XYZ file of C-alpha atoms in Angstrom:
149
model
C 20.477 32.256 12.445
C 21.739 33.703 9.184
C 24.676 31.774 7.584
C 25.077 34.311 4.791
C 25.440 37.176 7.342
C 27.913 35.099 9.378
C 29.946 34.376 6.247
C 29.936 38.038 5.219
C 31.092 39.083 8.719
C 33.910 36.502 8.674
C 34.920 37.312 5.125
C 36.624 40.427 3.796
C 33.801 41.533 1.515
C 32.395 44.743 3.067
C 30.142 45.311 0.105
C 28.421 41.970 0.567
C 27.959 42.646 4.268
C 26.433 46.067 3.521
C 24.054 44.501 0.971
C 22.941 41.835 3.435
C 22.361 44.430 6.216
C 20.436 46.692 3.806
C 18.296 43.746 2.749
C 17.531 42.903 6.384
C 16.672 46.492 7.071
C 14.312 46.620 4.091
C 12.622 43.430 5.150
C 12.067 44.852 8.693
C 10.648 48.085 7.249
C 8.265 46.160 4.955
C 7.104 43.965 7.837
C 6.550 47.062 10.042
C 4.657 48.832 7.254
C 2.440 45.753 6.659
C 1.694 45.499 10.416
C 0.796 49.180 10.576
C -1.558 48.795 7.596
C -3.257 45.788 9.174
C -3.619 47.680 12.487
C -5.122 50.687 10.626
C -7.772 48.359 9.113
C -8.525 47.006 12.595
C -8.935 50.525 13.988
C -11.357 51.305 11.170
C -13.945 49.194 12.998
C -13.035 49.377 16.677
C -16.341 47.862 17.817
C -15.747 44.539 16.084
C -14.899 41.937 18.776
C -12.317 40.176 16.614
C -10.705 43.532 15.742
C -10.472 44.382 19.428
C -8.758 41.043 20.171
C -6.227 41.657 17.409
C -5.659 45.236 18.574
C -5.128 43.972 22.101
C -2.640 41.325 20.855
C -0.805 43.981 18.804
C -0.543 46.301 21.818
C 0.716 43.410 23.987
C 3.303 42.433 21.371
C 4.478 46.032 21.057
C 5.134 46.112 24.799
C 7.016 42.791 24.594
C 9.089 44.120 21.677
C 9.899 47.362 23.526
C 10.875 45.404 26.608
C 13.164 43.159 24.523
C 14.794 46.166 22.859
C 15.446 47.822 26.212
C 16.957 44.589 27.525
C 19.186 44.189 24.482
C 20.417 47.769 24.851
C 20.933 47.825 28.637
C 21.669 44.168 29.446
C 22.999 42.480 26.293
C 25.031 39.941 28.249
C 21.770 38.259 29.248
C 21.266 37.174 25.606
C 24.672 35.572 25.117
C 25.543 31.990 25.625
C 27.624 31.219 28.666
C 30.141 28.376 28.547
C 30.472 26.791 31.945
C 34.086 26.256 32.974
C 35.066 23.002 34.590
C 38.706 22.284 35.569
C 40.587 19.205 36.661
C 42.140 19.756 40.089
C 43.123 18.052 43.287
C 41.771 18.830 46.727
C 43.841 17.407 49.579
C 45.450 15.019 47.026
C 42.125 13.732 45.676
C 41.532 14.313 41.913
C 38.287 16.186 41.117
C 36.513 18.019 38.329
C 35.423 21.415 39.686
C 33.066 24.061 38.385
C 34.572 27.547 38.284
C 32.219 30.391 39.227
C 34.282 33.569 38.858
C 31.618 35.644 40.591
C 31.213 33.464 43.667
C 31.866 34.941 47.123
C 33.033 31.622 48.485
C 33.906 28.064 47.431
C 31.336 25.447 48.203
C 31.895 21.682 48.499
C 29.309 18.973 49.123
C 29.487 16.855 52.273
C 30.164 13.736 50.190
C 32.991 15.405 48.318
C 34.524 16.816 51.536
C 34.343 13.322 52.995
C 36.090 11.787 49.930
C 38.809 14.437 50.279
C 39.243 13.768 53.976
C 38.235 17.325 54.923
C 35.332 16.742 57.321
C 37.718 16.589 60.239
C 38.438 20.275 59.518
C 34.777 21.365 59.442
C 34.162 24.316 61.760
C 30.489 23.958 62.717
C 30.426 27.470 64.225
C 29.718 28.637 60.666
C 26.531 26.571 60.237
C 23.645 28.216 58.387
C 21.308 28.140 55.423
C 22.131 29.138 51.898
C 19.181 30.651 50.088
C 19.240 31.467 46.377
C 17.502 29.661 43.597
C 16.931 26.903 46.099
C 17.816 26.384 49.720
C 20.497 24.281 51.300
C 21.979 23.707 54.719
C 25.515 25.001 55.366
C 27.231 22.471 57.630
C 30.089 24.762 58.469
C 33.350 26.029 57.084
C 36.678 24.511 56.156
C 39.017 27.452 56.473
C 41.826 26.205 54.210
C 42.620 23.096 52.171
C 45.438 22.054 49.872
C 44.436 22.400 46.211
C 46.384 21.891 43.039
């Protein structure tokens, strides 16, 4: 979100990078100080309905911020962009574009795609079932091996 920070990181000017980081740190400190002052004014009259609503909102936001900070520290990969990998390949001599899921336990093919590739004749229906995850889908069976390139 900050082109000057990105440029400073990509460049060789360490002094400029330090200045930008110091400036960001000062801005965060000033914002925090201002929020604390506003909250102190609200606590000065805790029986005011509007003050109570603002105090409640501040407490809620603090919880959200702490949750975000914990997530950034312990699960930073959840905040990165993931580029989906698609590859050109052939299955049983039929050209396809396939999605690569490096964490998958098995390879899944749709019935239509298996039919186009001439693989339905190899479908072992003893492995029928239901796949449950984000959604739910019927598993028609298993094709134990197929030629891919």
